[in-house]
XYZ file of N, CA and C in Angstrom:
834
model
N 111.023 129.363 176.773
C 109.660 128.861 176.804
C 108.869 129.592 175.718
N 108.174 128.890 174.838
C 107.273 129.533 173.894
C 108.047 130.312 172.780
N 107.218 130.992 171.953
C 107.820 131.676 170.823
C 108.823 132.761 171.130
N 108.486 133.504 172.237
C 109.444 134.609 172.675
C 110.789 133.989 173.110
N 110.722 132.909 173.915
C 111.956 132.209 174.310
C 112.678 131.686 173.123
N 111.988 131.133 172.147
C 112.598 130.611 170.958
C 113.328 131.655 170.160
N 112.716 132.847 170.075
C 113.382 133.953 169.321
C 114.670 134.402 170.010
N 114.642 134.412 171.341
C 115.852 134.864 172.068
C 116.939 133.780 171.902
N 116.623 132.549 172.045
C 117.547 131.432 171.872
C 118.174 131.409 170.493
N 117.307 131.734 169.467
C 117.840 131.858 168.089
C 118.916 132.936 168.018
N 118.574 134.088 168.591
C 119.571 135.220 168.505
C 120.823 134.814 169.231
N 120.690 134.141 170.363
C 121.875 133.750 171.139
C 122.703 132.687 170.394
N 122.021 131.725 169.814
C 122.773 130.693 169.084
C 123.411 131.199 167.834
N 122.776 132.125 167.128
C 123.382 132.765 165.988
C 124.585 133.542 166.357
N 124.572 134.217 167.560
C 125.747 134.938 168.044
C 126.945 133.928 168.315
N 126.543 132.763 168.860
C 127.579 131.715 169.081
C 128.204 131.308 167.782
N 127.441 131.167 166.701
C 128.003 130.829 165.468
C 128.915 131.920 164.843
N 128.571 133.182 165.191
C 129.367 134.330 164.675
C 130.688 134.366 165.436
N 130.622 134.151 166.691
C 131.860 134.346 167.519
C 132.751 133.085 167.531
N 132.112 131.925 167.336
C 132.805 130.637 167.246
C 132.439 129.879 166.031
N 133.003 130.263 164.826
C 132.594 129.691 163.565
C 132.809 128.164 163.448
N 133.810 127.676 164.156
C 134.104 126.263 164.022
C 133.290 125.445 165.069
N 132.752 124.295 164.577
C 131.968 123.447 165.449
C 132.756 123.022 166.693
N 133.999 122.668 166.582
C 134.750 122.177 167.691
C 134.825 123.261 168.813
N 134.945 124.537 168.455
C 134.972 125.632 169.389
C 133.625 125.773 170.094
N 132.530 125.779 169.302
C 131.252 125.889 169.907
C 130.937 124.702 170.859
N 131.316 123.533 170.411
C 130.968 122.317 171.128
C 131.766 122.205 172.436
N 132.857 123.045 172.541
C 133.626 122.978 173.793
C 133.114 123.879 174.898
N 132.088 124.706 174.533
C 131.590 125.658 175.534
C 130.587 124.921 176.457
N 130.713 125.210 177.745
C 129.809 124.648 178.701
C 128.437 125.276 178.748
N 127.794 125.361 177.557
C 126.498 126.018 177.375
C 125.584 125.062 176.674
N 124.380 124.931 177.180
C 123.367 124.054 176.510
C 122.058 124.809 176.365
N 121.414 124.642 175.257
C 120.136 125.327 174.981
C 119.004 124.347 174.992
N 117.805 124.817 175.446
C 116.638 123.981 175.464
C 115.469 124.888 175.140
N 114.891 124.671 173.986
C 113.753 125.383 173.441
C 112.477 124.569 173.648
N 111.485 125.100 174.364
C 110.266 124.363 174.710
C 109.088 125.046 174.158
N 108.281 124.355 173.332
C 107.146 125.003 172.743
C 106.047 124.074 172.304
N 104.887 124.610 172.102
C 103.708 123.898 171.646
C 103.579 123.956 170.146
N 104.564 124.511 169.429
C 104.638 124.534 167.941
C 106.103 124.401 167.565
N 106.336 123.912 166.383
C 107.679 123.735 165.862
C 108.164 124.897 165.039
N 107.392 125.952 165.115
C 107.656 127.120 164.271
C 109.097 127.643 164.310
N 109.649 127.683 165.579
C 110.958 128.276 165.788
C 112.073 127.251 165.754
N 111.788 126.009 165.319
C 112.928 125.039 165.224
C 113.923 125.461 164.200
N 113.476 126.050 163.138
C 114.353 126.761 162.158
C 114.958 125.853 161.131
N 114.548 124.623 161.025
C 115.174 123.738 159.994
C 114.811 124.238 158.600
N 115.848 124.510 157.838
C 115.687 124.948 156.486
C 115.318 126.400 156.321
N 115.287 127.161 157.400
C 114.874 128.604 157.362
C 116.098 129.450 157.113
N 115.981 130.419 156.209
C 117.080 131.257 155.881
C 117.468 132.140 157.086
N 116.513 132.471 157.932
C 116.833 133.414 159.045
C 117.554 132.705 160.143
N 117.886 131.476 160.042
C 118.727 130.746 160.926
C 120.161 130.482 160.305
N 120.363 131.118 159.183
C 121.649 130.910 158.479
C 122.703 131.897 158.891
N 123.857 131.453 159.322
C 124.953 132.319 159.730
C 126.158 132.025 158.923
N 126.479 132.941 157.981
C 127.679 132.750 157.168
C 127.662 131.414 156.464
N 126.489 131.019 155.950
C 126.398 129.746 155.175
C 126.205 128.555 156.048
N 126.135 128.709 157.410
C 125.965 127.597 158.230
C 124.548 127.544 158.900
N 124.039 126.400 159.143
C 122.676 126.246 159.649
C 122.739 126.293 161.198
N 122.096 127.304 161.770
C 122.053 127.409 163.248
C 120.728 127.031 163.820
N 119.949 126.230 163.122
C 118.659 125.819 163.627
C 118.836 124.882 164.859
N 117.835 124.740 165.586
C 117.874 123.953 166.846
C 117.945 122.411 166.474
N 118.768 121.783 167.209
C 118.891 120.303 167.015
C 117.812 119.595 167.956
N 117.722 118.285 167.716
C 116.633 117.567 168.424
C 116.841 117.566 169.896
N 118.122 117.526 170.390
C 118.315 117.524 171.851
C 118.232 118.985 172.438
N 117.987 119.980 171.563
C 117.726 121.321 172.024
C 116.278 121.696 171.988
N 115.403 120.795 171.679
C 114.007 121.103 171.508
C 113.126 120.099 172.247
N 112.140 120.634 172.926
C 111.112 119.804 173.563
C 109.752 120.244 173.108
N 109.088 119.337 172.299
C 107.788 119.645 171.784
C 106.720 119.146 172.739
N 105.867 120.046 173.187
C 104.920 119.692 174.269
C 103.451 119.552 173.715
N 103.336 119.560 172.409
C 101.930 119.405 171.879
C 101.755 118.085 171.137
N 102.560 117.098 171.482
C 102.470 115.821 170.770
C 101.276 115.029 171.462
N 100.750 115.451 172.551
C 99.692 114.836 173.231
C 98.362 115.236 172.633
N 97.374 114.335 172.791
C 95.978 114.688 172.323
C 95.262 115.209 173.530
N 95.081 116.546 173.565
C 94.483 117.151 174.711
C 93.029 116.692 175.027
N 92.176 116.546 174.068
C 90.800 116.030 174.336
C 90.879 114.664 174.940
N 91.783 113.787 174.368
C 91.895 112.454 174.922
C 92.450 112.460 176.356
N 93.327 113.398 176.637
C 93.893 113.518 177.911
C 92.797 113.888 178.995
N 92.008 114.857 178.614
C 90.901 115.282 179.485
C 89.855 114.204 179.669
N 89.629 113.382 178.599
C 88.602 112.357 178.764
C 89.159 111.204 179.681
N 90.492 111.159 179.882
C 91.082 110.085 180.622
C 91.962 110.653 181.763
N 91.458 111.740 182.380
C 92.313 112.409 183.367
C 92.743 111.563 184.486
N 91.981 110.522 184.759
C 92.284 109.555 185.918
C 93.651 108.880 185.659
N 94.072 108.813 184.374
C 95.365 108.181 184.031
C 96.539 109.095 184.270
N 96.260 110.347 184.616
C 97.293 111.340 184.794
C 97.120 111.982 186.167
N 97.523 111.236 187.274
C 97.277 111.742 188.573
C 98.052 113.033 188.895
N 99.166 113.317 188.207
C 99.942 114.469 188.454
C 99.204 115.709 187.939
N 98.201 115.543 187.076
C 97.467 116.673 186.482
C 96.189 116.966 187.253
N 95.752 116.095 188.084
C 94.455 116.261 188.740
C 94.381 117.556 189.526
N 95.510 117.931 190.091
C 95.492 119.173 190.900
C 95.244 120.405 190.079
N 95.594 120.373 188.775
C 95.407 121.556 187.927
C 94.200 121.373 187.066
N 93.493 120.249 187.106
C 92.260 120.020 186.360
C 91.213 119.580 187.407
N 90.731 120.447 188.188
C 89.760 120.044 189.203
C 88.425 119.748 188.527
N 88.073 120.489 187.501
C 86.827 120.299 186.815
C 87.060 120.160 185.321
N 86.965 118.900 184.891
C 87.323 118.563 183.488
C 86.512 119.385 182.471
N 85.216 119.523 182.709
C 84.346 120.219 181.771
C 84.666 121.672 181.701
N 85.004 122.262 182.881
C 85.372 123.683 182.921
C 86.648 123.898 182.102
N 87.625 123.040 182.262
C 88.882 123.170 181.509
C 88.605 122.943 179.989
N 87.838 121.949 179.698
C 87.550 121.724 178.293
C 86.839 122.941 177.670
N 85.915 123.540 178.356
C 85.264 124.718 177.842
C 86.173 125.884 177.686
N 87.063 126.049 178.697
C 87.981 127.191 178.673
C 89.037 127.059 177.499
N 89.450 125.798 177.314
C 90.531 125.628 176.270
C 89.825 125.594 174.884
N 88.747 124.912 174.692
C 88.074 124.833 173.437
C 89.030 124.174 172.338
N 88.856 124.673 171.157
C 89.715 124.221 170.054
C 90.962 125.006 170.003
N 92.092 124.356 170.187
C 93.337 125.067 170.315
C 93.901 125.645 169.050
N 93.770 124.924 167.988
C 94.343 125.442 166.728
C 95.836 125.388 166.857
N 96.502 126.490 166.447
C 97.991 126.504 166.477
C 98.421 126.699 167.908
N 99.599 126.057 168.175
C 100.311 126.206 169.461
C 99.321 125.978 170.616
N 99.374 126.886 171.636
C 98.451 126.778 172.722
C 97.259 127.731 172.617
N 97.038 128.314 171.455
C 95.883 129.141 171.185
C 95.864 130.355 171.995
N 97.025 130.861 172.508
C 97.125 132.010 173.378
C 96.304 131.877 174.632
N 96.209 130.586 175.100
C 95.395 130.296 176.321
C 96.354 129.770 177.382
N 96.422 130.456 178.484
C 97.363 130.139 179.568
C 97.014 128.755 180.118
N 95.761 128.466 180.332
C 95.405 127.157 180.881
C 95.848 126.002 180.016
N 95.732 126.232 178.673
C 96.217 125.218 177.769
C 97.673 125.027 177.813
N 98.372 126.220 177.902
C 99.854 126.197 177.966
C 100.349 125.446 179.224
N 99.675 125.636 180.354
C 100.082 124.993 181.578
C 99.805 123.509 181.464
N 98.633 123.140 180.949
C 98.304 121.727 180.802
C 99.240 120.990 179.903
N 99.608 121.577 178.757
C 100.535 120.971 177.841
C 101.882 120.769 178.471
N 102.359 121.757 179.174
C 103.647 121.716 179.874
C 103.582 120.636 180.969
N 102.522 120.705 181.734
C 102.403 119.721 182.892
C 102.402 118.286 182.419
N 101.739 118.056 181.292
C 101.710 116.661 180.768
C 103.083 116.202 180.242
N 103.960 117.153 180.074
C 105.335 116.816 179.585
C 106.406 117.183 180.606
N 105.970 117.413 181.895
C 106.893 117.895 182.876
C 108.043 116.959 183.153
N 107.794 115.671 183.183
C 108.860 114.715 183.427
C 109.883 114.751 182.250
N 109.389 114.977 181.016
C 110.303 115.077 179.874
C 111.170 116.390 180.030
N 110.561 117.430 180.549
C 111.252 118.710 180.757
C 112.377 118.472 181.782
N 112.087 117.857 182.888
C 113.098 117.590 183.880
C 114.279 116.818 183.320
N 113.914 115.715 182.562
C 114.928 114.921 181.911
C 115.726 115.656 180.903
N 115.102 116.605 180.162
C 115.828 117.456 179.182
C 116.757 118.356 179.877
N 116.286 118.934 181.011
C 117.186 119.775 181.836
C 118.394 119.099 182.301
N 118.175 117.890 182.776
C 119.292 117.120 183.311
C 120.300 116.710 182.178
N 119.714 116.431 181.043
C 120.609 116.131 179.876
C 121.441 117.353 179.470
N 120.733 118.499 179.467
C 121.495 119.780 179.131
C 122.669 120.012 180.106
N 122.373 119.816 181.426
C 123.472 119.959 182.461
C 124.588 118.974 182.182
N 124.192 117.727 181.884
C 125.235 116.664 181.584
C 126.159 117.096 180.431
N 125.578 117.700 179.449
C 126.357 118.096 178.285
C 127.345 119.225 178.715
N 126.873 120.101 179.576
C 127.757 121.184 180.024
C 128.871 120.651 180.965
N 128.494 119.667 181.798
C 129.554 119.120 182.753
C 130.521 118.291 181.990
N 130.189 117.654 180.892
C 131.124 116.904 180.132
C 132.173 117.807 179.545
N 131.771 119.010 179.231
C 132.783 119.964 178.635
C 133.633 120.676 179.656
N 133.114 120.921 180.869
C 133.799 121.787 181.798
C 134.286 121.046 183.064
N 133.589 119.949 183.439
C 133.864 119.279 184.733
C 133.530 120.123 185.886
N 132.784 121.217 185.625
C 132.358 122.174 186.689
C 130.864 121.911 186.940
N 130.502 121.671 188.260
C 129.111 121.377 188.552
C 128.315 122.610 188.926
N 128.859 123.795 188.656
C 128.045 124.987 188.860
C 126.966 125.018 187.832
N 125.710 125.328 188.386
C 124.506 125.372 187.519
C 123.927 126.796 187.500
N 123.862 127.387 186.309
C 123.254 128.630 186.138
C 122.170 128.471 185.033
N 120.942 128.682 185.449
C 119.802 128.429 184.528
C 119.139 129.736 184.183
N 119.032 130.014 182.883
C 118.400 131.259 182.425
C 117.088 130.812 181.706
N 115.940 131.357 182.176
C 114.652 131.011 181.573
C 114.103 132.298 180.860
N 113.756 132.138 179.685
C 113.203 133.203 178.824
C 111.748 132.868 178.430
N 110.870 133.850 178.519
C 109.473 133.606 178.184
C 108.741 134.883 178.001
N 107.700 134.904 177.152
C 106.758 135.980 177.040
C 105.578 135.687 177.962
N 104.977 136.699 178.555
C 103.888 136.518 179.511
C 102.501 136.737 178.891
N 102.484 137.050 177.590
C 101.188 137.405 176.972
C 100.560 136.339 176.125
N 101.357 135.337 175.806
C 100.779 134.226 175.001
C 100.210 133.129 175.837
N 100.253 131.948 175.278
C 99.717 130.771 176.029
C 100.743 129.884 176.579
N 101.793 129.546 175.775
C 102.845 128.542 176.242
C 103.717 129.139 177.278
N 104.362 130.231 177.005
C 105.244 130.909 177.956
C 104.551 131.300 179.229
N 103.421 131.977 179.072
C 102.694 132.481 180.241
C 102.186 131.340 181.120
N 101.700 130.215 180.470
C 101.150 129.161 181.230
C 102.152 128.211 181.886
N 103.365 128.152 181.251
C 104.314 127.188 181.735
C 105.417 127.745 182.680
N 105.543 129.081 182.767
C 106.715 129.673 183.379
C 106.798 129.307 184.892
N 105.628 129.214 185.574
C 105.654 128.946 187.022
C 106.183 127.500 187.261
N 105.655 126.561 186.475
C 106.059 125.199 186.625
C 107.497 124.988 186.195
N 107.942 125.703 185.128
C 109.283 125.585 184.644
C 110.323 126.039 185.706
N 109.984 127.108 186.341
C 110.907 127.552 187.441
C 110.887 126.610 188.645
N 109.662 126.204 189.010
C 109.558 125.243 190.150
C 110.280 123.940 189.957
N 110.142 123.331 188.750
C 110.788 122.056 188.494
C 112.294 122.230 188.381
N 112.803 123.318 187.916
C 114.272 123.565 187.859
C 114.752 123.662 189.251
N 114.059 124.331 190.103
C 114.488 124.471 191.483
C 114.371 123.164 192.276
N 113.356 122.420 191.969
C 113.207 121.093 192.596
C 114.355 120.220 192.236
N 114.826 120.306 190.970
C 115.875 119.427 190.485
C 117.180 119.867 191.075
N 117.449 121.172 191.203
C 118.725 121.628 191.695
C 118.508 122.717 192.740
N 118.669 122.368 193.979
C 118.514 123.487 195.055
C 119.694 124.388 195.090
N 120.826 123.977 194.440
C 122.046 124.831 194.489
C 122.195 125.677 193.209
N 121.247 125.612 192.284
C 121.394 126.395 191.027
C 121.052 127.819 191.196
N 121.676 128.593 190.371
C 121.208 130.068 190.156
C 120.206 130.065 189.122
N 119.033 130.512 189.343
C 117.968 130.535 188.340
C 117.553 131.935 188.159
N 117.821 132.460 186.905
C 117.418 133.782 186.487
C 116.333 133.732 185.460
N 115.252 134.522 185.663
C 114.157 134.566 184.743
C 114.038 135.880 184.063
N 113.768 135.864 182.745
C 113.601 137.100 181.925
C 112.227 136.954 181.271
N 111.299 137.784 181.690
C 109.934 137.663 181.200
C 109.498 138.910 180.475
N 108.969 138.766 179.287
C 108.597 139.900 178.446
C 107.146 140.324 178.660
N 106.968 141.614 178.870
C 105.637 142.147 178.986
C 105.587 143.387 178.078
N 105.168 143.205 176.782
C 105.197 144.351 175.843
C 104.268 145.502 176.266
N 104.747 146.705 175.941
C 103.973 147.868 176.357
C 103.410 148.668 175.068
N 104.110 148.645 173.981
C 103.781 149.485 172.913
C 103.660 148.672 171.590
N 102.705 149.005 170.736
C 102.481 148.460 169.377
C 102.221 146.997 169.395
N 101.777 146.363 170.483
C 101.411 144.996 170.539
C 100.118 144.906 171.348
N 99.281 143.935 170.998
C 99.487 142.880 169.973
C 99.132 143.416 168.604
N 99.747 142.749 167.594
C 99.391 143.111 166.224
C 97.971 142.562 166.014
N 97.225 143.148 165.014
C 95.840 142.726 164.753
C 95.646 141.226 164.651
N 96.622 140.510 163.947
C 96.389 139.089 163.788
C 96.847 138.300 165.012
N 97.367 138.947 166.044
C 97.736 138.317 167.310
C 96.692 138.490 168.404
N 95.816 139.401 168.244
C 94.911 139.784 169.342
C 93.692 138.836 169.345
N 93.730 137.970 170.355
C 92.662 137.066 170.504
C 91.819 137.340 171.840
N 92.037 138.570 172.304
C 91.271 138.954 173.480
C 91.850 138.488 174.859
N 93.037 137.942 174.755
C 93.654 137.441 176.060
C 95.082 137.953 176.279
N 95.536 138.855 175.392
C 96.902 139.261 175.450
C 97.356 139.881 176.777
N 96.766 140.932 177.141
C 97.092 141.608 178.378
C 96.587 140.935 179.608
N 95.441 140.280 179.462
C 94.951 139.462 180.561
C 95.929 138.368 180.927
N 96.494 137.679 179.975
C 97.455 136.637 180.286
C 98.628 137.251 181.039
N 99.123 138.420 180.583
C 100.267 139.007 181.211
C 99.986 139.378 182.665
N 98.839 139.913 182.887
C 98.447 140.268 184.267
C 98.406 139.023 185.206
N 97.783 137.996 184.709
C 97.679 136.765 185.467
C 99.038 136.149 185.768
N 99.850 136.151 184.750
C 101.217 135.592 184.919
C 102.048 136.362 185.919
N 101.964 137.722 185.880
C 102.673 138.528 186.824
C 102.219 138.227 188.268
N 100.890 138.119 188.440
C 100.339 137.764 189.787
C 100.959 136.443 190.283
N 101.036 135.467 189.403
C 101.538 134.150 189.798
C 103.031 134.250 190.124
N 103.783 135.006 189.330
C 105.227 135.121 189.559
C 105.481 135.790 190.903
N 104.652 136.824 191.187
C 104.822 137.547 192.423
C 104.488 136.641 193.607
N 103.408 135.829 193.499
C 103.048 134.895 194.567
C 104.172 133.820 194.726
N 104.751 133.387 193.669
C 105.816 132.354 193.708
C 106.951 132.884 194.473
N 107.395 134.113 194.187
C 108.577 134.754 194.777
C 108.322 135.132 196.235
N 107.074 135.381 196.603
C 106.721 135.671 197.958
C 106.446 134.430 198.827
N 106.514 133.243 198.164
C 106.284 132.056 198.928
C 104.795 131.816 199.253
N 103.916 132.494 198.569
C 102.461 132.410 198.833
C 101.689 131.569 197.858
N 102.367 131.087 196.815
C 101.633 130.272 195.830
C 101.604 128.860 196.208
N 100.406 128.335 196.421
C 100.290 126.906 196.803
C 100.400 126.048 195.469
N 101.659 125.783 195.102
C 101.941 125.162 193.799
C 102.019 123.670 193.960
N 101.366 123.014 192.989
C 101.377 121.546 193.001
C 102.482 121.035 192.061
N 102.983 119.884 192.385
C 104.037 119.264 191.677
C 103.447 118.604 190.439
N 103.695 119.083 189.249
C 103.145 118.481 188.063
C 103.842 117.203 187.566
N 104.914 116.811 188.309
C 105.526 115.555 188.071
C 105.057 114.478 189.147
N 104.191 114.937 190.012
C 103.607 114.019 191.031
C 104.211 114.355 192.336
N 103.547 114.094 193.458
C 104.135 114.221 194.797
C 103.540 115.349 195.610
N 102.373 115.871 195.175
C 101.741 116.863 196.052
C 102.213 118.246 195.929
N 102.249 119.047 196.986
C 102.601 120.497 196.910
C 104.140 120.643 196.956
N 104.492 121.815 196.423
C 105.967 122.058 196.293
C 106.477 123.189 197.146
N 105.708 124.208 197.465
C 106.187 125.427 197.890
C 107.012 125.339 199.232
N 106.607 124.527 200.152
C 107.319 124.453 201.387
C 108.755 124.063 201.237
N 109.054 123.323 200.216
C 110.445 122.816 199.985
C 111.195 123.769 199.054
N 110.532 124.607 198.254
C 111.209 125.395 197.212
C 111.582 126.743 197.650
N 110.746 127.436 198.426
C 110.981 128.786 198.784
C 112.257 128.878 199.649
N 113.115 129.807 199.313
C 114.357 130.024 200.052
C 114.430 131.447 200.664
N 114.571 131.506 201.996
C 114.703 132.836 202.570
C 116.008 133.442 202.274
N 117.011 132.654 201.899
C 118.315 133.122 201.539
C 118.237 133.992 200.242
N 117.568 133.443 199.254
C 117.525 134.240 198.014
C 116.109 134.999 197.858
N 115.316 134.833 198.921
C 114.011 135.581 199.008
C 113.114 135.198 197.782
N 113.033 133.949 197.512
C 112.190 133.476 196.424
C 112.447 132.060 196.053
N 111.914 131.680 194.887
C 112.257 130.379 194.323
C 113.296 130.611 193.226
N 113.134 131.636 192.381
C 114.132 132.014 191.455
C 115.077 133.033 192.088
N 116.349 133.048 191.723
C 117.254 134.026 192.285
C 116.913 135.487 191.818
N 116.440 135.581 190.633
C 116.010 136.902 190.115
C 115.011 136.782 188.969
N 114.156 137.781 188.925
C 113.168 137.826 187.866
C 113.235 139.214 187.213
N 113.562 139.299 186.002
C 113.610 140.565 185.266
C 112.426 140.621 184.324
N 111.628 141.710 184.467
C 110.485 141.922 183.583
C 110.948 143.011 182.593
N 110.860 142.747 181.357
C 111.277 143.756 180.325
C 110.145 143.915 179.275
N 110.282 145.021 178.559
C 109.308 145.323 177.548
C 109.999 145.823 176.274
N 109.185 146.193 175.291
C 109.746 146.669 174.031
C 109.870 148.232 173.981
N 109.538 148.871 175.129
C 109.655 150.326 175.173
C 110.457 150.737 176.420
N 111.302 151.766 176.282
C 112.010 152.209 177.495
C 111.420 153.482 178.049
N 112.029 154.015 179.111
C 111.436 155.176 179.767
C 111.496 156.420 178.910
N 112.309 156.435 177.847
C 112.388 157.595 176.966
C 111.424 157.513 175.797
N 110.646 156.454 175.747
C 109.705 156.302 174.720
C 110.223 155.608 173.434
N 111.450 155.087 173.505
C 112.082 154.358 172.400
C 111.431 153.000 172.316
N 110.936 152.668 171.125
C 110.305 151.418 170.876
C 111.142 150.616 169.924
N 111.327 149.321 170.266
C 112.129 148.459 169.393
C 111.209 147.309 168.883
N 111.540 146.727 167.719
C 110.795 145.628 167.189
C 110.862 144.447 168.078
N 109.698 143.892 168.488
C 109.671 142.814 169.510
C 109.981 141.488 168.855
N 110.004 141.338 167.529
C 110.229 140.060 166.908
C 111.651 139.902 166.464
N 112.340 141.001 166.159
C 113.749 140.880 165.629
C 114.711 141.541 166.499
N 114.517 142.849 166.805
C 115.533 143.652 167.533
C 115.556 143.307 168.965
N 114.404 143.169 169.679
C 114.394 142.934 171.105
C 114.995 141.563 171.542
N 114.719 140.460 170.775
C 115.342 139.225 171.149
C 116.887 139.236 171.110
N 117.446 140.048 170.217
C 118.841 140.195 170.179
C 119.374 140.945 171.354
N 118.652 142.015 171.744
C 119.012 142.821 172.894
C 119.067 141.971 174.126
N 117.983 141.141 174.345
C 117.883 140.338 175.502
C 118.951 139.225 175.480
N 119.204 138.644 174.334
C 120.188 137.569 174.297
C 121.612 138.077 174.677
N 121.838 139.410 174.409
C 123.126 140.004 174.806
C 123.232 140.451 176.206
N 122.068 140.406 176.898
C 122.043 140.991 178.257
C 122.655 139.967 179.249
N 123.452 140.584 180.197
C 124.041 139.708 181.237
C 123.697 140.367 182.591
N 123.044 139.588 183.458
C 122.673 140.092 184.763
C 123.911 140.019 185.681
N 124.298 141.064 186.271
C 125.521 141.062 187.168
C 125.158 140.622 188.526
N 123.821 140.700 188.851
C 123.463 140.338 190.221
C 122.623 139.111 190.158
N 122.551 138.337 191.217
C 121.730 137.152 191.343
C 120.604 137.380 192.383
N 120.412 138.613 192.763
C 119.340 138.845 193.724
C 118.075 139.136 193.022
N 116.921 139.062 193.773
C 115.652 139.305 193.125
C 115.484 140.774 192.752
N 114.758 140.977 191.658
C 114.552 142.370 191.164
C 113.069 142.683 191.123
């Protein structure tokens, strides 16, 4: 989800190209990628930093879901045509004022990120199902393990993560869903990134994730159908997601890694051995 998720998927896909140079070998793996964003910045088409030994590792069309193709002002002006969004847009004028002019991506605004994702939620569910179908065609195994990557300080990842988890769980009650969420601690935001919402976004997102996992978040179904929580919370896994890992760009020894290049590679190499909540 968002730019942070895109950077991690890029690192993961480039590693796949390194370890499986031949297309036939990569295509036989029961692994499917889905990059979701309100900008096409990380699609990678024609970018040198997506090049692996002369091969283009940019995201393909079925690996990308663009959620900013909608006209947000027109959507708010005609909110009655979007009944699945009414629950998250109680006051149109208040939302319009809060979002303002988005500019690039979701403008580092969580409410905008959630609205953009919610307006495309049915496409997200369809894209998830298609990703699973591609895996099943390769393996014949119906085991579903979903890894969700997002940053909590921007607009897209922070705003969409709750609904992304909920819709994945609604789609597959038997899936293992692991979430990896970034909360930077050192040297961020950069001056050109600071729009006054960076750490506020992270704090709000952590509150929502905590409430989701505790079964206390009264979450509405952005694909329609009312509330979700009564059906999604599992006492067996003690949450909606099986595990949520919060990570940062600094460790307990004060070591700081670059959040844009080095950290995505570290996270893409990480493998959780446990499926319990953290």
